[in-house]
GROMACS .gro file of C-alpha atoms in nm:
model
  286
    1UNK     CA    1  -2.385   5.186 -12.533
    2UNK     CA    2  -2.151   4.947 -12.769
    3UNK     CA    3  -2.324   5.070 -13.059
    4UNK     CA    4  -2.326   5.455 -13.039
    5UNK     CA    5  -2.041   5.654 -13.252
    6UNK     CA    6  -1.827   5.843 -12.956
    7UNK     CA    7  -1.683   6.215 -13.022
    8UNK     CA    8  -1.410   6.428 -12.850
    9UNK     CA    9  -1.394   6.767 -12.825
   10UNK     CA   10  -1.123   6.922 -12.705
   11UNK     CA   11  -1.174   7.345 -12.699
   12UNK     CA   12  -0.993   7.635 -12.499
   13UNK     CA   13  -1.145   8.029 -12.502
   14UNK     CA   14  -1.060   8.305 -12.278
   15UNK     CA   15  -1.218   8.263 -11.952
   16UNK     CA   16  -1.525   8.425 -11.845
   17UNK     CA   17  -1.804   8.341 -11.625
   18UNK     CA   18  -2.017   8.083 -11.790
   19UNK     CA   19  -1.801   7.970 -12.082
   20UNK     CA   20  -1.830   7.595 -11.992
   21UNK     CA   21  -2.186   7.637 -11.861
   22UNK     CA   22  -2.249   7.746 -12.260
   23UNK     CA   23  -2.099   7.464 -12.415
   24UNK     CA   24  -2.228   7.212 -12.187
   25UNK     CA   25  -2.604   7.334 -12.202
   26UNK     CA   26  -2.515   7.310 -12.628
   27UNK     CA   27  -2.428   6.965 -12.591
   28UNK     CA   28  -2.749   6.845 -12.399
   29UNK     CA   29  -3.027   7.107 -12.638
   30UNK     CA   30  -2.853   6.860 -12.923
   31UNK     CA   31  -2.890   6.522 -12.737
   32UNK     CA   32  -2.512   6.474 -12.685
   33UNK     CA   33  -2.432   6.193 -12.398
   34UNK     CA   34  -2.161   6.298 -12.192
   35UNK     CA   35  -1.909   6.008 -12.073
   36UNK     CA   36  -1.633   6.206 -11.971
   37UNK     CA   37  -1.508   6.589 -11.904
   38UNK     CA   38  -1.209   6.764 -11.769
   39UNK     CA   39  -1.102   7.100 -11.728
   40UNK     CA   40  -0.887   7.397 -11.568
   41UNK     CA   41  -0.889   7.771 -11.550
   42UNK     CA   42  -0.538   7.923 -11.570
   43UNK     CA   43  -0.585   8.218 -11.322
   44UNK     CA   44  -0.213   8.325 -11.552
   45UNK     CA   45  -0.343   8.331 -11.883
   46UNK     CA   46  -0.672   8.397 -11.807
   47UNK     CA   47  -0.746   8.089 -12.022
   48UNK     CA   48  -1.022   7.791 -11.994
   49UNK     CA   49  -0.940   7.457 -12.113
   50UNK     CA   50  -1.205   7.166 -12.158
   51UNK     CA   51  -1.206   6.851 -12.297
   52UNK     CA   52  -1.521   6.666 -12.361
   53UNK     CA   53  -1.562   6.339 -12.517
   54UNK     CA   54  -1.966   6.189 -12.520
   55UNK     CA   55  -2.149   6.004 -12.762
   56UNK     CA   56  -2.433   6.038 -13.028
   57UNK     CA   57  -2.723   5.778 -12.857
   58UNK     CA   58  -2.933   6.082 -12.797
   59UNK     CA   59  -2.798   6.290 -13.071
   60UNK     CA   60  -3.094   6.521 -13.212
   61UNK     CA   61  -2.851   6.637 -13.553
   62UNK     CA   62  -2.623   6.523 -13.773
   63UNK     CA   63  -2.188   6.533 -13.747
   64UNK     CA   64  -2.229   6.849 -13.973
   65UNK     CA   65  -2.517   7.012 -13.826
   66UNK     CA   66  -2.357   6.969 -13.484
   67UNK     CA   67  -1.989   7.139 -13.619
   68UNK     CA   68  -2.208   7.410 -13.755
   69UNK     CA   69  -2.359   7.445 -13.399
   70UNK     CA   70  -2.013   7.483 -13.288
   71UNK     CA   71  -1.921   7.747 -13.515
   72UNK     CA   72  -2.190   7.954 -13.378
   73UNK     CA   73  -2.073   7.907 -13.051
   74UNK     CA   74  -1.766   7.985 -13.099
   75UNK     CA   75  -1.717   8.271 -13.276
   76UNK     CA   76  -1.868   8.470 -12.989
   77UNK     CA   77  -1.652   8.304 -12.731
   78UNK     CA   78  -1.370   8.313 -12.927
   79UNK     CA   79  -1.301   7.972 -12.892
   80UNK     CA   80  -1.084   7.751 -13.060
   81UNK     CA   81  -1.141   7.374 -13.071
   82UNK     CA   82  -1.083   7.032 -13.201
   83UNK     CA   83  -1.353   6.800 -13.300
   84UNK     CA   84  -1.343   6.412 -13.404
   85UNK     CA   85  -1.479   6.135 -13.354
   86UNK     CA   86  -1.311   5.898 -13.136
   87UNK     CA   87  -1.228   5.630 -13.402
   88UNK     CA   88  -1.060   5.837 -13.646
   89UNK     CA   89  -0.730   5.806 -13.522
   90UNK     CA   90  -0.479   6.056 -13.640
   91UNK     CA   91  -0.190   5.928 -13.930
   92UNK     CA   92   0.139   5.962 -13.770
   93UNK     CA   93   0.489   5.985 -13.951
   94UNK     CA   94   0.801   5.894 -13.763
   95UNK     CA   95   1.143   6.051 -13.842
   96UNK     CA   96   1.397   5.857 -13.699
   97UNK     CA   97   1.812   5.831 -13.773
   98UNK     CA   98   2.008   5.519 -13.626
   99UNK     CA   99   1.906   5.433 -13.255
  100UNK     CA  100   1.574   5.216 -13.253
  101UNK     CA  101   1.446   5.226 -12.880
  102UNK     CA  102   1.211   5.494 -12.934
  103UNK     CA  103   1.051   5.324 -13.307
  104UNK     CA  104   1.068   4.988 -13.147
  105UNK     CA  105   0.810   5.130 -12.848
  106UNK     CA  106   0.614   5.337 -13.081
  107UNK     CA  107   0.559   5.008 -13.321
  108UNK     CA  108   0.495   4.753 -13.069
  109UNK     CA  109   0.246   4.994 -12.899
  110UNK     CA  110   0.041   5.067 -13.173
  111UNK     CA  111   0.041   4.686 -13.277
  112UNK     CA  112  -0.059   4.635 -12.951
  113UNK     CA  113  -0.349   4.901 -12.945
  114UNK     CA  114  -0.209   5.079 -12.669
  115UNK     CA  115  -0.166   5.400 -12.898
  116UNK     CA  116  -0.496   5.518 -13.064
  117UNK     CA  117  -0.247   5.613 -13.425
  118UNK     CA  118  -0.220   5.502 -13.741
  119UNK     CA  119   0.158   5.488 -13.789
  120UNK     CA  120   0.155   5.539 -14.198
  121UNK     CA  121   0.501   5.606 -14.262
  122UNK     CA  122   0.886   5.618 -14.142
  123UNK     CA  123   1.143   5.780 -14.266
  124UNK     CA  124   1.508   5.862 -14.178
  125UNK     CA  125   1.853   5.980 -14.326
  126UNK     CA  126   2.017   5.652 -14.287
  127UNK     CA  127   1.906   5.272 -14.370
  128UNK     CA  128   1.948   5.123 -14.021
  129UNK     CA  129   1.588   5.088 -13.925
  130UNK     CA  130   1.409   5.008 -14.258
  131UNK     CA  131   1.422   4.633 -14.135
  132UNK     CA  132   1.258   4.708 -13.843
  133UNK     CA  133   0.967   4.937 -14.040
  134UNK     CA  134   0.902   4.691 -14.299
  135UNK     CA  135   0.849   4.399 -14.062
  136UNK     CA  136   0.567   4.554 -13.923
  137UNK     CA  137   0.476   4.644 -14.256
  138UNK     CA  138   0.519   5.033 -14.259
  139UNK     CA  139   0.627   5.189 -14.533
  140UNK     CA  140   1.031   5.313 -14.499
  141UNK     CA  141   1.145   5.626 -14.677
  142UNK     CA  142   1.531   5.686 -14.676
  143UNK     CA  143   1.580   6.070 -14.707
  144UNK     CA  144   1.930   6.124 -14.718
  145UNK     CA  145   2.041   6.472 -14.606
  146UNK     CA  146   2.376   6.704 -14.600
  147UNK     CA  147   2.429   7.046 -14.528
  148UNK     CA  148   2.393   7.202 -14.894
  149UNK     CA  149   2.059   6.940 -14.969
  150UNK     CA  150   1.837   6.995 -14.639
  151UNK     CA  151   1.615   7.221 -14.803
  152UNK     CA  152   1.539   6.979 -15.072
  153UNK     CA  153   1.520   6.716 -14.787
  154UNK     CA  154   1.270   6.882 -14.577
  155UNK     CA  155   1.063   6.955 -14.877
  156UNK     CA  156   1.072   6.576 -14.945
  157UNK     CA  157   0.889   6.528 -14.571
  158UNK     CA  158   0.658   6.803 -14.622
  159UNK     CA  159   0.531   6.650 -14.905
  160UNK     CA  160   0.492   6.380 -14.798
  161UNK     CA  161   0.348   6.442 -14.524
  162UNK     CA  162   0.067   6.599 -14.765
  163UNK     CA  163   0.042   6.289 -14.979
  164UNK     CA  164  -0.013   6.031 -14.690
  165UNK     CA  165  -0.226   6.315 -14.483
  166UNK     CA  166  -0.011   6.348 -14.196
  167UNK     CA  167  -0.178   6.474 -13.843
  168UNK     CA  168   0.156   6.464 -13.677
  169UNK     CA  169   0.548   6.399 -13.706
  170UNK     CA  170   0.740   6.205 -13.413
  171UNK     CA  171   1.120   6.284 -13.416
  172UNK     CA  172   1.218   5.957 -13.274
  173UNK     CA  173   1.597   6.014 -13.214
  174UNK     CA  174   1.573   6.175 -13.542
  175UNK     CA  175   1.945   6.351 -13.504
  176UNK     CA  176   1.894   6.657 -13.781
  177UNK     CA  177   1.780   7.009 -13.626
  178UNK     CA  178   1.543   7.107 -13.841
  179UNK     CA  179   1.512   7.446 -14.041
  180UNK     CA  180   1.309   7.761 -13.835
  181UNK     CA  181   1.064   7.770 -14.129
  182UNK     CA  182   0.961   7.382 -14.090
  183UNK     CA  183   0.920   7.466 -13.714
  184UNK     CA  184   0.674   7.699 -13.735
  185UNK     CA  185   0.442   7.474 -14.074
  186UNK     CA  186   0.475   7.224 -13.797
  187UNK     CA  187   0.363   7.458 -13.510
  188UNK     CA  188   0.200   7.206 -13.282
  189UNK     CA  189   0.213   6.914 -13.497
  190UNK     CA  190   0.574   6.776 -13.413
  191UNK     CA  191   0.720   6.589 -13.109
  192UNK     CA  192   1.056   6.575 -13.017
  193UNK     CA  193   1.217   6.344 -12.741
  194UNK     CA  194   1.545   6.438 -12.556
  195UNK     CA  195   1.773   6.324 -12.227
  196UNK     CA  196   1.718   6.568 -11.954
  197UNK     CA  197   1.981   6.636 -11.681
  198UNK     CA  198   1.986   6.866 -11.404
  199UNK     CA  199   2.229   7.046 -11.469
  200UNK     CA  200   2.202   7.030 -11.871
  201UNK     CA  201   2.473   6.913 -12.102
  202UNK     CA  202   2.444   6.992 -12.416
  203UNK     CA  203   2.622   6.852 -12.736
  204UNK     CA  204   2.796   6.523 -12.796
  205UNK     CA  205   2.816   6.284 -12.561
  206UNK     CA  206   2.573   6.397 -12.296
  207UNK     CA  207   2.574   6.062 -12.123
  208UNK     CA  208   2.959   6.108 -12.045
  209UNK     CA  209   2.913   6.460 -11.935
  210UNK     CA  210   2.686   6.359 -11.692
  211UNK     CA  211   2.880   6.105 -11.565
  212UNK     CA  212   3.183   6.274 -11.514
  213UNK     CA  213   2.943   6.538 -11.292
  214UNK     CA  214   2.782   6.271 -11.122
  215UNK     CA  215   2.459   6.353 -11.169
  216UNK     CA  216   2.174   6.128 -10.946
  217UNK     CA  217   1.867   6.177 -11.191
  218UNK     CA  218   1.828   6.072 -11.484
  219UNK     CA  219   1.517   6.188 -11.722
  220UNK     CA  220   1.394   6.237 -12.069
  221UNK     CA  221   1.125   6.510 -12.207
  222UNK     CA  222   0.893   6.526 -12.500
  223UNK     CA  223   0.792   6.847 -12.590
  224UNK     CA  224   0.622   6.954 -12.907
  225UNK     CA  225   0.883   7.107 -13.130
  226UNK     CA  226   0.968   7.456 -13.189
  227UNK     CA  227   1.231   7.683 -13.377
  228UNK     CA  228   1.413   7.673 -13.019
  229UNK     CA  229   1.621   7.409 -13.028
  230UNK     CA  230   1.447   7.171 -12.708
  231UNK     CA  231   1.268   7.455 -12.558
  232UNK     CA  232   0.916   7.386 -12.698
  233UNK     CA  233   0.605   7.379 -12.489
  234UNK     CA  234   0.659   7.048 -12.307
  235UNK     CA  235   0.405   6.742 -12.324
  236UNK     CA  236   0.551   6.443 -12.060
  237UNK     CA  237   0.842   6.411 -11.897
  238UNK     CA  238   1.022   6.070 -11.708
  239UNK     CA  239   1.252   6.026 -11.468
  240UNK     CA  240   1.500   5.788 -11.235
  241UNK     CA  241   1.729   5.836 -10.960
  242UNK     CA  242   2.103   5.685 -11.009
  243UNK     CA  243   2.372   5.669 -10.806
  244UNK     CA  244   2.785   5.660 -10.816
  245UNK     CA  245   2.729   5.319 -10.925
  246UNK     CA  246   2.606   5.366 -11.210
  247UNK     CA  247   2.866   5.336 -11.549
  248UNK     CA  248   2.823   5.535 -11.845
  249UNK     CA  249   2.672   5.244 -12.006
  250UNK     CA  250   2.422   5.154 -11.796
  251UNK     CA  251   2.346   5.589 -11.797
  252UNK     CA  252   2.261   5.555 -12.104
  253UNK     CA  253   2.060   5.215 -12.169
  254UNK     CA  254   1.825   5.352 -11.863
  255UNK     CA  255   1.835   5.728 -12.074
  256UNK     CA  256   1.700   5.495 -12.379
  257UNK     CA  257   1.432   5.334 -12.183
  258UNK     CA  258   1.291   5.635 -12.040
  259UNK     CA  259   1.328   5.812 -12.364
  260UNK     CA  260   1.086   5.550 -12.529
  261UNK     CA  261   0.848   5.608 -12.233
  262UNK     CA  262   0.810   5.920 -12.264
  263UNK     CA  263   0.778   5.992 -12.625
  264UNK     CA  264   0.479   5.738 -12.618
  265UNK     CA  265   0.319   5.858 -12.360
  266UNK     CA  266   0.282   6.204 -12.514
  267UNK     CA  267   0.215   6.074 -12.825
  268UNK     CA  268  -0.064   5.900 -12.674
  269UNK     CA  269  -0.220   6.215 -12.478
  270UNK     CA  270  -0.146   6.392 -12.797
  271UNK     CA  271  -0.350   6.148 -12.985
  272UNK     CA  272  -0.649   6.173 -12.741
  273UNK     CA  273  -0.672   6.515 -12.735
  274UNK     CA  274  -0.533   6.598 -12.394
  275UNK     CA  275  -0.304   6.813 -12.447
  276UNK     CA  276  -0.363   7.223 -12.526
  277UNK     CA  277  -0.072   7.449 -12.574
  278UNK     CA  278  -0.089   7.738 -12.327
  279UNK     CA  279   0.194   8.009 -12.448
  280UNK     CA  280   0.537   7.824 -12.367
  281UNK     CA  281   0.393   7.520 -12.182
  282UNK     CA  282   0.111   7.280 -12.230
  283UNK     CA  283  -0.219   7.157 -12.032
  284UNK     CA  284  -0.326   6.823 -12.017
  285UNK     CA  285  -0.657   6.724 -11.968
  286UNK     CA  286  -0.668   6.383 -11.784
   0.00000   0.00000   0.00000
């Protein structure tokens, strides 16, 4: 029905017999359409995760009335959700430093309407990509750090990240760790991309490390961001096999390419509402 307004609800509670027969048999006493579900039952946390999206052509209530309905339901189930509708789009930031691939893939994708964002902002602590932003017309922010200022500097994203109303904040090759206290305001709401080797090198100059071990995969995680430097819960993940063949050069132009991949690709299942952080590690709902 081209004309109907759709909704997603994502929700997770702690699993019991019935929990998604309740929620479902809500939806249809207040005329909601379903058009698509998933869900899983984590026999280790002892956790249910749903995500629902439907749409109002039968809707008995209003937006509000319905969230109040929610409420109610909730409270008893102790559920936790998130509720939209489908064309409000979450406002992303992007936080990037000198190396493009991963902004140039997040641009072009949401140009393209492959990403369901609204990119409103990027900034970085250099000037290298500002011609890039402002040729697709987003607005570039150049927030310089050092050692002695990156408290001032992170206080500089936060608020802006208030002003434009930011849902969440893509490191893009952004090459600053940032501070344990912004981890944890950003709990959930930050992505971070990264090489991945088996086994992991760490520091500069990864590419050459791996090379000189000869590794044969090469891959490249997102993962949402946490005060543990590349340990948080992990969203999507890419890989390739390589071979002695390979130079460090051509390591590192296929690290970019999956690095790109990956980051939008979680930031797209991010954006849908298919991803639900369970403890250290993440479910998505397909």
């Amino acid at each position: 029905m081209s004309d109907a307004t759709q909704y997603i609800l994502t929700w997770q509670c702690p699993d019991n017999t019935g929990v998604l027969a309740k929620v479902s048999q809500s939806l249809f006493l207040h005329g909601a359409f379903i058009t698509e579900t998933s869900q899983y039952s984590d026999p280790y946390t002892e956790t249910f995760f749903s995500r629902i999206a439907f749409d109002d052509r039968n809707l008995t209530v209003s937006s509000n009335e319905f969230i109040e309905a929610l409420e109610e339901l909730a409270k008893p189930l102790g559920m936790q959700y998130q509720f939209r509708k489908r064309e409000d789009v979450p406002n992303i930031l992007i936080a990037v430093s000198k190396d493009d691939h991963c902004l140039v893939s997040l641009l072009t994708k949401w140009r393209s309407g492959v990403l369901p964002i609204n990119i409103v902002g990027v900034i970085s602590n250099h000037k290298d990509c500002q011609p890039l932003s402002e040729w697709h017309n987003v607005p570039f922010y150049h927030f310089p750090i050092t050692a002695d200022t990156k408290p001032q500097q992170e206080k500089q994203i936060t608020d802006l990240m208030t002003e434009l109303d930011v849902d969440l904040l893509v490191l893009a090759r952004y090459m600053q760790i940032l501070s344990d206290d912004l981890c944890q305001k950003l709990a959930g709401k930050a992505i971070n991309i990264h090489h991945s080797f088996l086994p992991s090198f760490k520091g500069a100059r990864p590419y050459h490390q791996a090379h000189s071990r000869g590794v044969k995969v090469i891959g490249a995680t997102a993962h949402y961001v946490t005060a543990n430097l590349d340990e948080g819960p992990i969203i999507a993940q890419e890989v390739k096999p390589i071979n002695h063949t390979f130079t460090i050069e051509q390591m590192v132009h296929m690290g970019h390419d999956l690095e790109a991949t990956a980051l939008s690709h979680a930031v797209r299942i991010h954006a849908e509402q298919r991803v639900c952080i369970n403890g250290d590690k993440t479910v998505i709902l397909a």
